[in-house]
Short mmCIF file of C-alpha atoms in Angstrom, two decimals:
data_model
loop_
_atom_site.label_atom_id
_atom_site.label_comp_id
_atom_site.label_asym_id
_atom_site.label_seq_id
_atom_site.Cartn_x
_atom_site.Cartn_y
_atom_site.Cartn_z
CA MET A 1 0.01 0.06 0.00
CA ASN A 2 1.03 3.59 -0.48
CA PRO A 3 2.93 4.84 2.70
CA ASP A 4 1.38 8.37 2.17
CA LEU A 5 -2.16 7.11 2.19
CA ILE A 6 -1.55 5.00 5.35
CA ALA A 7 0.12 8.12 6.99
CA ILE A 8 -2.97 10.19 6.20
CA GLY A 9 -5.39 7.31 7.26
CA GLY A 10 -3.17 6.92 10.51
CA PHE A 11 -3.76 10.66 11.41
CA VAL A 12 -7.40 10.49 10.59
CA LEU A 13 -7.93 7.35 12.78
CA LEU A 14 -5.82 8.97 15.55
CA PHE A 15 -8.07 12.02 15.74
CA VAL A 16 -11.20 9.94 15.54
CA LEU A 17 -9.97 7.74 18.53
CA MET A 18 -9.27 11.05 20.44
CA LEU A 19 -12.65 12.37 19.77
CA LEU A 20 -14.05 9.06 21.11
CA ARG A 21 -12.32 9.82 24.32
CA VAL A 22 -9.63 6.99 23.89
CA PRO A 23 -6.58 7.98 25.96
CA VAL A 24 -3.95 9.78 23.85
CA GLY A 25 -1.19 7.35 24.78
CA MET A 26 -3.30 4.38 23.89
CA ALA A 27 -4.57 5.97 20.67
CA MET A 28 -1.08 6.68 19.42
CA ALA A 29 0.05 3.21 20.39
CA LEU A 30 -2.66 1.64 18.38
CA VAL A 31 -2.24 3.72 15.37
CA GLY A 32 1.53 3.48 15.46
CA GLY A 33 1.57 -0.28 16.07
CA GLY A 34 -1.06 -0.96 13.51
CA GLY A 35 0.48 1.16 10.86
CA TYR A 36 3.92 -0.39 11.56
CA ALA A 37 2.46 -3.73 11.08
CA MET A 38 0.70 -2.88 7.72
CA LEU A 39 4.04 -1.45 6.32
CA VAL A 40 6.38 -4.04 7.78
CA ASN A 41 4.62 -7.07 9.28
CA SER A 42 2.76 -7.93 12.44
CA THR A 43 5.67 -9.93 14.02
CA ALA A 44 7.99 -6.86 13.70
CA ALA A 45 5.31 -4.61 15.09
CA LEU A 46 4.73 -6.87 18.17
CA LYS A 47 8.43 -7.00 18.97
CA LEU A 48 8.61 -3.16 18.51
CA ILE A 49 5.78 -2.72 21.09
CA GLY A 50 7.46 -5.00 23.72
CA GLN A 51 10.93 -3.54 23.30
CA THR A 52 9.79 0.11 23.39
CA SER A 53 7.68 -0.37 26.37
CA MET A 54 10.41 -2.22 28.21
CA ARG A 55 13.08 0.36 27.19
CA THR A 56 11.02 3.33 28.08
CA VAL A 57 10.08 2.22 31.70
CA THR A 58 13.69 0.93 32.43
CA ASP A 59 15.72 3.79 30.94
CA TYR A 60 17.64 5.67 33.58
CA THR A 61 17.11 8.91 31.88
CA PHE A 62 13.47 8.66 31.90
CA GLY A 63 13.61 8.40 35.72
CA VAL A 64 13.67 12.20 35.92
CA ILE A 65 9.86 12.22 35.34
CA PRO A 66 8.64 10.17 38.19
CA MET A 67 11.20 11.78 40.58
CA PHE A 68 10.10 15.28 39.95
CA LEU A 69 6.58 14.27 40.01
CA LEU A 70 7.16 12.68 43.51
CA MET A 71 8.77 16.06 44.56
CA GLY A 72 5.86 17.97 43.45
CA ALA A 73 3.35 15.59 45.17
CA PHE A 74 5.26 15.96 48.53
CA VAL A 75 5.27 19.74 47.97
CA SER A 76 1.56 19.93 47.48
CA THR A 77 0.62 17.72 50.37
CA SER A 78 2.89 19.65 52.64
CA GLY A 79 0.68 22.85 52.11
CA ILE A 80 3.63 24.88 51.04
CA SER A 81 1.32 26.81 48.61
CA LYS A 82 -0.45 28.67 51.35
CA GLU A 83 2.81 29.56 52.97
CA LEU A 84 4.11 31.05 49.68
CA PHE A 85 0.86 32.99 49.21
CA ARG A 86 0.96 34.30 52.69
CA ALA A 87 4.47 35.43 52.29
CA ALA A 88 4.03 37.12 48.95
CA ASN A 89 0.90 38.86 50.46
CA THR A 90 2.49 40.42 53.41
CA PHE A 91 4.92 42.24 51.07
CA LEU A 92 2.66 43.03 48.18
CA GLY A 93 -0.94 42.82 49.38
CA HIS A 94 -1.26 46.49 50.57
CA ARG A 95 -0.67 47.78 47.00
CA ARG A 96 -3.62 48.35 44.60
CA GLY A 97 -3.89 44.96 42.94
CA GLY A 98 -1.42 43.55 45.40
CA LEU A 99 -3.17 40.36 46.03
CA GLY A 100 -3.05 39.65 42.37
CA ILE A 101 0.63 40.20 42.26
CA ALA A 102 1.12 38.16 45.28
CA THR A 103 -0.75 35.37 43.59
CA ILE A 104 1.52 35.47 40.56
CA ALA A 105 4.60 35.49 42.92
CA ALA A 106 3.28 32.49 44.83
CA CYS A 107 2.28 30.69 41.70
CA GLY A 108 5.90 31.09 40.39
CA GLY A 109 7.35 29.78 43.60
CA PHE A 110 4.95 26.82 43.70
CA ALA A 111 5.29 26.05 40.04
CA ALA A 112 9.14 26.08 40.47
CA ILE A 113 8.96 23.10 42.94
CA SER A 114 5.87 21.30 41.59
CA GLY A 115 6.45 21.46 37.77
CA SER A 116 2.71 21.19 37.09
CA SER A 117 0.41 23.88 35.45
CA VAL A 118 -2.79 22.18 36.24
CA ALA A 119 -1.82 21.58 40.03
CA THR A 120 -0.78 25.20 40.33
CA ALA A 121 -4.11 26.30 39.01
CA ALA A 122 -6.11 23.99 41.12
CA THR A 123 -4.11 24.78 44.27
CA PHE A 124 -4.46 28.57 44.06
CA SER A 125 -8.12 28.35 43.03
CA THR A 126 -8.52 27.18 46.79
CA VAL A 127 -5.85 29.29 48.38
CA ALA A 128 -5.80 32.67 46.57
CA TYR A 129 -9.41 33.02 45.23
CA PRO A 130 -11.28 33.21 48.49
CA GLU A 131 -8.74 35.90 49.73
CA MET A 132 -9.13 38.07 46.64
CA ARG A 133 -12.94 37.85 46.79
CA ARG A 134 -12.86 38.60 50.59
CA PHE A 135 -11.13 41.81 49.73
CA GLY A 136 -13.47 42.79 46.87
CA TYR A 137 -11.66 41.77 43.94
CA PRO A 138 -13.78 40.99 40.81
CA GLN A 139 -14.36 37.35 39.91
CA SER A 140 -13.03 37.85 36.40
CA PHE A 141 -9.68 39.39 37.54
CA ALA A 142 -9.32 36.85 40.36
CA THR A 143 -9.84 33.77 38.25
CA GLY A 144 -7.81 35.43 35.41
CA VAL A 145 -4.74 35.75 37.62
CA ILE A 146 -4.95 32.22 38.80
CA ALA A 147 -5.28 30.80 35.38
CA ALA A 148 -2.34 32.89 34.16
CA GLY A 149 -0.22 32.12 37.27
CA GLY A 150 -1.01 28.46 36.69
CA THR A 151 0.78 28.48 33.17
CA LEU A 152 4.09 29.12 35.02
CA GLY A 153 4.35 25.38 35.87
CA ALA A 154 4.94 24.56 32.19
CA MET A 155 8.04 26.87 31.95
CA LEU A 156 9.87 27.00 35.39
CA PRO A 157 11.88 23.96 36.15
CA PRO A 158 11.32 21.21 36.88
CA SER A 159 8.83 21.22 34.04
CA THR A 160 7.18 17.87 32.94
CA VAL A 161 6.52 19.27 29.47
CA LEU A 162 10.10 20.39 29.02
CA ALA A 163 11.42 16.93 30.17
CA VAL A 164 9.12 15.16 27.68
CA TYR A 165 10.31 17.45 24.92
CA ALA A 166 13.87 16.69 25.75
CA ILE A 167 13.23 12.98 25.77
CA ILE A 168 11.47 13.06 22.24
CA THR A 169 14.14 15.20 20.68
CA GLN A 170 17.11 13.67 22.50
CA GLN A 171 18.19 17.04 23.98
CA ASP A 172 19.89 17.73 27.23
CA ILE A 173 17.20 17.70 29.91
CA GLY A 174 19.41 19.81 32.28
CA LYS A 175 19.97 22.48 29.66
CA LEU A 176 16.32 22.71 28.87
CA PHE A 177 15.46 23.10 32.59
CA VAL A 178 17.91 25.77 33.06
CA ALA A 179 16.89 27.50 29.86
CA GLY A 180 13.34 27.93 31.15
CA VAL A 181 14.51 29.89 34.12
CA LEU A 182 14.94 33.50 32.60
CA PRO A 183 11.88 33.17 30.36
CA GLY A 184 9.91 31.97 33.35
CA LEU A 185 11.16 34.93 35.37
CA LEU A 186 10.19 37.24 32.46
CA ALA A 187 6.72 35.74 32.59
CA ILE A 188 6.28 36.46 36.23
CA CYS A 189 7.38 39.89 35.68
CA MET A 190 5.14 40.60 32.62
CA HIS A 191 2.14 39.22 34.47
CA MET A 192 2.92 41.60 37.39
CA ILE A 193 3.29 44.40 35.04
CA THR A 194 0.02 43.48 33.46
CA ILE A 195 -1.70 43.73 36.81
CA ALA A 196 -0.03 47.13 37.59
CA ILE A 197 -1.24 48.38 34.23
CA ILE A 198 -4.76 47.39 34.99
CA ALA A 199 -4.68 48.97 38.51
CA TYR A 200 -3.36 52.15 37.00
CA VAL A 201 -5.83 52.39 34.18
CA LYS A 202 -8.78 51.39 36.33
CA PRO A 203 -7.87 52.54 39.86
CA ASP A 204 -11.37 51.70 41.25
CA PHE A 205 -11.36 48.12 39.86
CA LEU A 206 -8.71 46.64 42.17
CA PRO A 207 -8.67 47.21 45.93
CA ALA A 208 -5.81 47.05 48.30
CA ALA A 209 -5.43 45.04 51.39
CA PRO A 210 -4.12 46.31 54.73
CA ARG A 211 -0.42 46.73 55.16
CA ALA A 212 1.41 43.97 56.98
CA SER A 213 3.91 44.85 59.72
CA TRP A 214 7.58 44.01 59.42
CA ALA A 215 7.17 41.45 62.15
CA GLU A 216 4.38 39.88 60.15
CA ARG A 217 6.51 39.68 56.98
CA VAL A 218 9.64 38.25 58.80
CA GLU A 219 7.31 35.58 60.33
CA ALA A 220 5.91 34.68 56.98
CA LEU A 221 9.43 34.44 55.43
CA LYS A 222 10.43 31.79 58.08
CA ASN A 223 7.89 29.40 56.54
CA VAL A 224 9.18 29.48 52.95
CA TRP A 225 13.05 29.55 53.31
CA ALA A 226 13.05 25.72 53.25
CA PRO A 227 11.30 25.15 49.88
CA LEU A 228 13.06 28.13 48.29
CA LEU A 229 16.52 26.62 49.51
CA LEU A 230 15.26 23.25 47.94
CA PHE A 231 14.65 24.83 44.61
CA ILE A 232 17.99 26.67 44.68
CA PHE A 233 19.77 23.52 45.54
CA VAL A 234 18.25 21.36 42.78
CA ILE A 235 18.46 23.94 39.99
CA GLY A 236 21.99 25.20 41.30
CA GLY A 237 23.19 21.51 41.31
CA LEU A 238 21.97 21.20 37.71
CA TYR A 239 23.51 24.52 36.65
CA GLY A 240 26.84 23.79 38.37
CA GLY A 241 27.12 20.18 37.14
CA LEU A 242 26.87 18.56 40.61
CA PHE A 243 24.39 16.05 39.46
CA THR A 244 22.49 14.83 36.43
CA PRO A 245 18.76 15.60 35.93
CA THR A 246 17.62 12.29 37.19
CA GLU A 247 19.75 12.67 40.34
CA ALA A 248 18.43 16.24 40.73
CA GLY A 249 14.91 14.65 40.65
CA GLY A 250 15.85 12.25 43.39
CA MET A 251 17.53 14.93 45.51
CA GLY A 252 14.44 17.05 44.95
CA ALA A 253 12.12 14.32 46.04
CA GLY A 254 14.16 13.44 48.98
CA GLY A 255 14.47 16.96 50.11
CA ALA A 256 10.77 17.63 49.78
CA PHE A 257 10.06 14.49 51.88
CA LEU A 258 12.58 15.54 54.60
CA ILE A 259 11.27 19.21 54.78
CA GLY A 260 7.69 17.76 55.01
CA VAL A 261 8.37 15.31 57.75
CA LEU A 262 10.74 17.56 59.80
CA ARG A 263 8.24 20.33 59.87
CA GLY A 264 5.40 17.97 60.79
CA ARG A 265 3.58 18.57 57.54
CA LEU A 266 3.62 15.08 56.12
CA SER A 267 1.62 12.37 57.97
CA ARG A 268 1.75 8.69 57.32
CA GLU A 269 -1.49 9.20 55.21
CA GLY A 270 0.07 12.16 53.42
CA ILE A 271 3.08 10.31 52.38
CA ARG A 272 0.86 7.44 51.00
CA ASN A 273 -1.37 9.85 49.07
CA SER A 274 1.74 11.55 47.62
CA LEU A 275 3.24 8.25 46.43
CA LEU A 276 -0.14 7.19 45.01
CA GLN A 277 -0.51 10.55 43.27
CA ALA A 278 3.02 10.45 41.71
CA THR A 279 2.66 6.87 40.75
CA ARG A 280 -0.60 7.50 38.84
CA THR A 281 0.64 10.48 37.09
CA ALA A 282 3.92 8.89 36.14
CA ALA A 283 2.02 5.82 34.84
CA ALA A 284 -0.19 8.27 32.61
CA VAL A 285 2.96 10.09 31.33
CA PHE A 286 4.72 6.89 30.57
CA THR A 287 1.85 5.47 28.77
CA VAL A 288 1.69 8.61 26.55
CA LEU A 289 5.43 8.40 25.96
CA ILE A 290 5.34 4.88 24.81
CA GLY A 291 2.46 5.57 22.54
CA ALA A 292 4.37 8.62 21.15
CA LEU A 293 7.50 6.56 20.47
CA LEU A 294 5.51 3.89 18.64
CA PHE A 295 3.75 6.61 16.70
CA GLY A 296 7.12 8.10 15.98
CA TYR A 297 8.36 4.87 14.49
CA PHE A 298 5.37 4.73 12.22
CA LEU A 299 5.96 8.21 11.03
CA THR A 300 9.67 7.44 10.34
CA ILE A 301 8.86 4.60 7.95
CA THR A 302 6.28 6.62 6.11
CA GLN A 303 8.86 9.54 5.99
CA THR A 304 6.21 11.96 7.18
CA PRO A 305 8.72 14.33 8.81
CA GLN A 306 10.90 14.60 5.77
CA LYS A 307 7.84 15.26 3.55
CA VAL A 308 6.50 17.97 5.88
CA THR A 309 9.91 19.59 5.98
CA GLU A 310 10.16 19.64 2.19
CA PHE A 311 6.63 21.05 1.97
CA LEU A 312 7.04 23.92 4.55
CA THR A 313 10.43 24.93 3.33
CA SER A 314 9.10 25.02 -0.33
CA LEU A 315 6.50 27.63 0.60
CA GLY A 316 9.05 30.41 0.29
CA LEU A 317 8.10 32.07 3.60
CA GLY A 318 11.61 32.22 4.88
CA ARG A 319 12.65 30.54 8.25
CA TYR A 320 10.76 33.01 10.39
CA GLY A 321 7.70 32.87 8.24
CA VAL A 322 7.66 29.01 8.70
CA LEU A 323 8.23 29.61 12.51
CA ILE A 324 5.28 31.86 12.75
CA LEU A 325 3.23 29.29 10.88
CA ILE A 326 4.06 26.67 13.25
CA MET A 327 3.21 28.92 16.25
CA LEU A 328 -0.25 29.68 14.68
CA MET A 329 -0.75 26.01 14.40
CA TYR A 330 0.12 25.46 18.17
CA LEU A 331 -2.17 28.24 19.12
CA VAL A 332 -5.12 26.57 17.18
CA LEU A 333 -4.22 23.09 18.67
CA GLY A 334 -4.17 24.73 22.07
CA CYS A 335 -7.74 25.42 21.77
CA LEU A 336 -8.53 21.69 21.20
CA MET A 337 -5.93 19.57 22.92
CA ASP A 338 -4.13 19.02 26.25
CA ALA A 339 -0.53 20.62 26.48
CA MET A 340 1.24 17.16 26.71
CA ALA A 341 -0.71 15.74 23.79
CA MET A 342 0.25 18.61 21.68
CA ILE A 343 3.91 18.16 22.31
CA ILE A 344 3.99 14.44 21.95
CA LEU A 345 1.83 14.38 18.76
CA THR A 346 3.46 17.38 16.88
CA VAL A 347 7.10 17.55 17.92
CA PRO A 348 8.32 14.33 16.03
CA ILE A 349 6.92 16.02 12.96
CA ILE A 350 7.93 19.57 13.46
CA PHE A 351 11.34 19.07 15.01
CA PRO A 352 13.01 18.11 11.74
CA VAL A 353 11.65 21.24 10.15
CA ILE A 354 13.13 23.34 12.92
CA THR A 355 16.51 21.69 12.73
CA HIS A 356 16.58 22.01 8.93
CA LEU A 357 15.94 25.84 9.16
CA GLY A 358 18.83 26.26 11.46
CA PHE A 359 16.91 27.14 14.73
CA ASP A 360 18.48 26.05 18.12
CA PRO A 361 16.62 23.09 19.44
CA ILE A 362 16.90 24.18 23.14
CA TRP A 363 15.51 27.76 22.33
CA PHE A 364 12.69 26.14 20.20
CA GLY A 365 11.77 23.89 23.30
CA VAL A 366 11.26 27.01 25.24
CA ILE A 367 9.18 28.70 22.56
CA ILE A 368 7.00 25.72 22.16
CA VAL A 369 6.30 25.33 25.88
CA MET A 370 5.48 29.01 25.93
CA THR A 371 2.99 28.47 23.12
CA VAL A 372 1.70 25.45 24.94
CA GLU A 373 1.26 27.68 28.01
CA LEU A 374 -0.83 30.20 26.07
CA GLY A 375 -3.07 27.29 24.86
CA LEU A 376 -3.67 26.40 28.59
CA ILE A 377 -5.65 29.65 28.96
CA HIS A 378 -6.65 30.43 25.36
CA PRO A 379 -10.41 30.38 24.66
CA PRO A 380 -12.50 28.54 23.61
CA VAL A 381 -10.81 25.48 25.46
CA GLY A 382 -8.16 26.23 28.04
CA MET A 383 -7.04 23.48 30.28
CA ASN A 384 -6.48 25.76 33.24
CA VAL A 385 -9.80 27.51 32.76
CA PHE A 386 -11.54 24.14 33.02
CA VAL A 387 -9.64 23.26 36.13
CA ILE A 388 -10.51 26.59 37.87
CA LYS A 389 -14.20 26.17 36.79
CA SER A 390 -14.18 22.56 38.42
CA VAL A 391 -12.80 23.99 41.63
CA ILE A 392 -14.97 27.15 41.60
CA PRO A 393 -18.13 26.08 39.95
CA GLU A 394 -19.99 29.26 40.67
CA VAL A 395 -17.90 31.23 38.22
CA SER A 396 -18.83 30.94 34.54
CA PHE A 397 -16.41 30.18 31.71
CA SER A 398 -17.01 33.59 30.06
CA THR A 399 -16.02 35.35 33.30
CA ILE A 400 -12.75 33.39 33.47
CA PHE A 401 -11.83 34.04 30.00
CA LYS A 402 -12.72 37.69 30.33
CA GLY A 403 -10.06 37.83 33.08
CA VAL A 404 -7.50 36.05 31.10
CA ILE A 405 -7.39 38.27 28.09
CA PRO A 406 -5.03 40.88 29.31
CA PHE A 407 -2.59 37.99 30.28
CA ILE A 408 -3.00 36.42 26.80
CA CYS A 409 -1.87 39.75 25.30
CA ALA A 410 1.03 39.89 27.62
CA ASP A 411 2.05 36.34 26.59
CA LEU A 412 1.97 37.24 22.96
CA VAL A 413 4.28 40.07 23.51
CA ARG A 414 6.66 37.75 25.53
CA LEU A 415 6.70 35.29 22.72
CA ALA A 416 7.74 38.04 20.26
CA ILE A 417 10.49 39.08 22.69
CA LEU A 418 11.88 35.60 23.03
CA ILE A 419 11.76 35.10 19.19
CA ALA A 420 13.64 38.41 18.76
CA PHE A 421 16.09 37.83 21.53
CA PRO A 422 16.87 33.96 21.67
CA ILE A 423 19.84 34.87 24.09
CA ILE A 424 17.12 35.25 26.96
CA ALA A 425 16.68 31.42 26.67
CA LEU A 426 20.18 30.34 25.75
CA TYR A 427 22.30 32.42 28.00
CA LEU A 428 22.28 30.09 30.98
CA PRO A 429 22.56 26.77 29.16
CA SER A 430 25.66 28.29 27.20
CA ARG A 431 27.25 28.82 30.70
CA MET A 432 26.88 25.16 31.75
#
């Protein structure tokens, strides 16, 4: 049979299975394994499925994913999110819109040690939203800030999405983690600036909370030094070459466990729940990874990546024209698909185009994750928006999307800045 027809049929079948709510990993494995069997033979396809599954779950490099997931689970169970928000609020809450700025700061701190956008959005829907509403913040603004702050989990290390991108493209996970630091800090700054602009333009729209005393500020800081030290230790160790990404994940998980136990925040039940949560999430991620690898083998033998590269480069748009076209594709997909599914499904096809055009793969990983972040809050389907809606059912989708619009504009400006100045993402990795 014609490989092109089989490839097209595979993509159609994949999207049909996804529309039928078949899990993404299983759908990709079925299409990839079935397509490989049609083009080669069923015996080779069965061997490929077995070897790929075993190699993925036993590969030392892939151990970085469950380790950082376990670190995030211990951090979430320990209640560190409340302490981060309280500390940020004591310093910033007295300013007009200060609770929103404090939420962004706390989201950044929590994202930097949990690595999950969805967990960050869900956590601060219960931590920050009641406080903002208590002081008279509009529903749209409060939920918009939380949705935007949640996206920081996809960029700031340790990021599961960046780790998966590194595995698929065979890039250095440590360099990708470090590459996300400055763009992540830029995101925090731009979100805070966005809130400050809203407060300046509409002074009656955002209230201010009472000013905290210096004694309250010092007391609040006492509760956050440990998680901040943990983050500096893990990322500093990666940057300084003290340990590999997988070892960093183990050190992070062990450190989060010790901090939780020594401070009396991790009970036996909490430890058990954290282990179960990390195991379930890791199993889901590995299922998707195995499916993606099988689907990638199928694409390779149909030569789909090479043909897509030839097609895009023959359009005469130039390298940045092709890049913008790819970004627009991701923005559209972000309205329809989960962030991890987007990365796993499209990167094997798009990555050869990027390398052919001469773009740095580390920089492109940061750009892709930033675009995926935007998809998490972009209407009509933003994953973070659905998470917030599930936690705060009394708020409508239209209200949340209304509050998110200023932050979408800020993210588009940030994308343009990083495309114009790649050094922002590449400076720290170049020093490793």
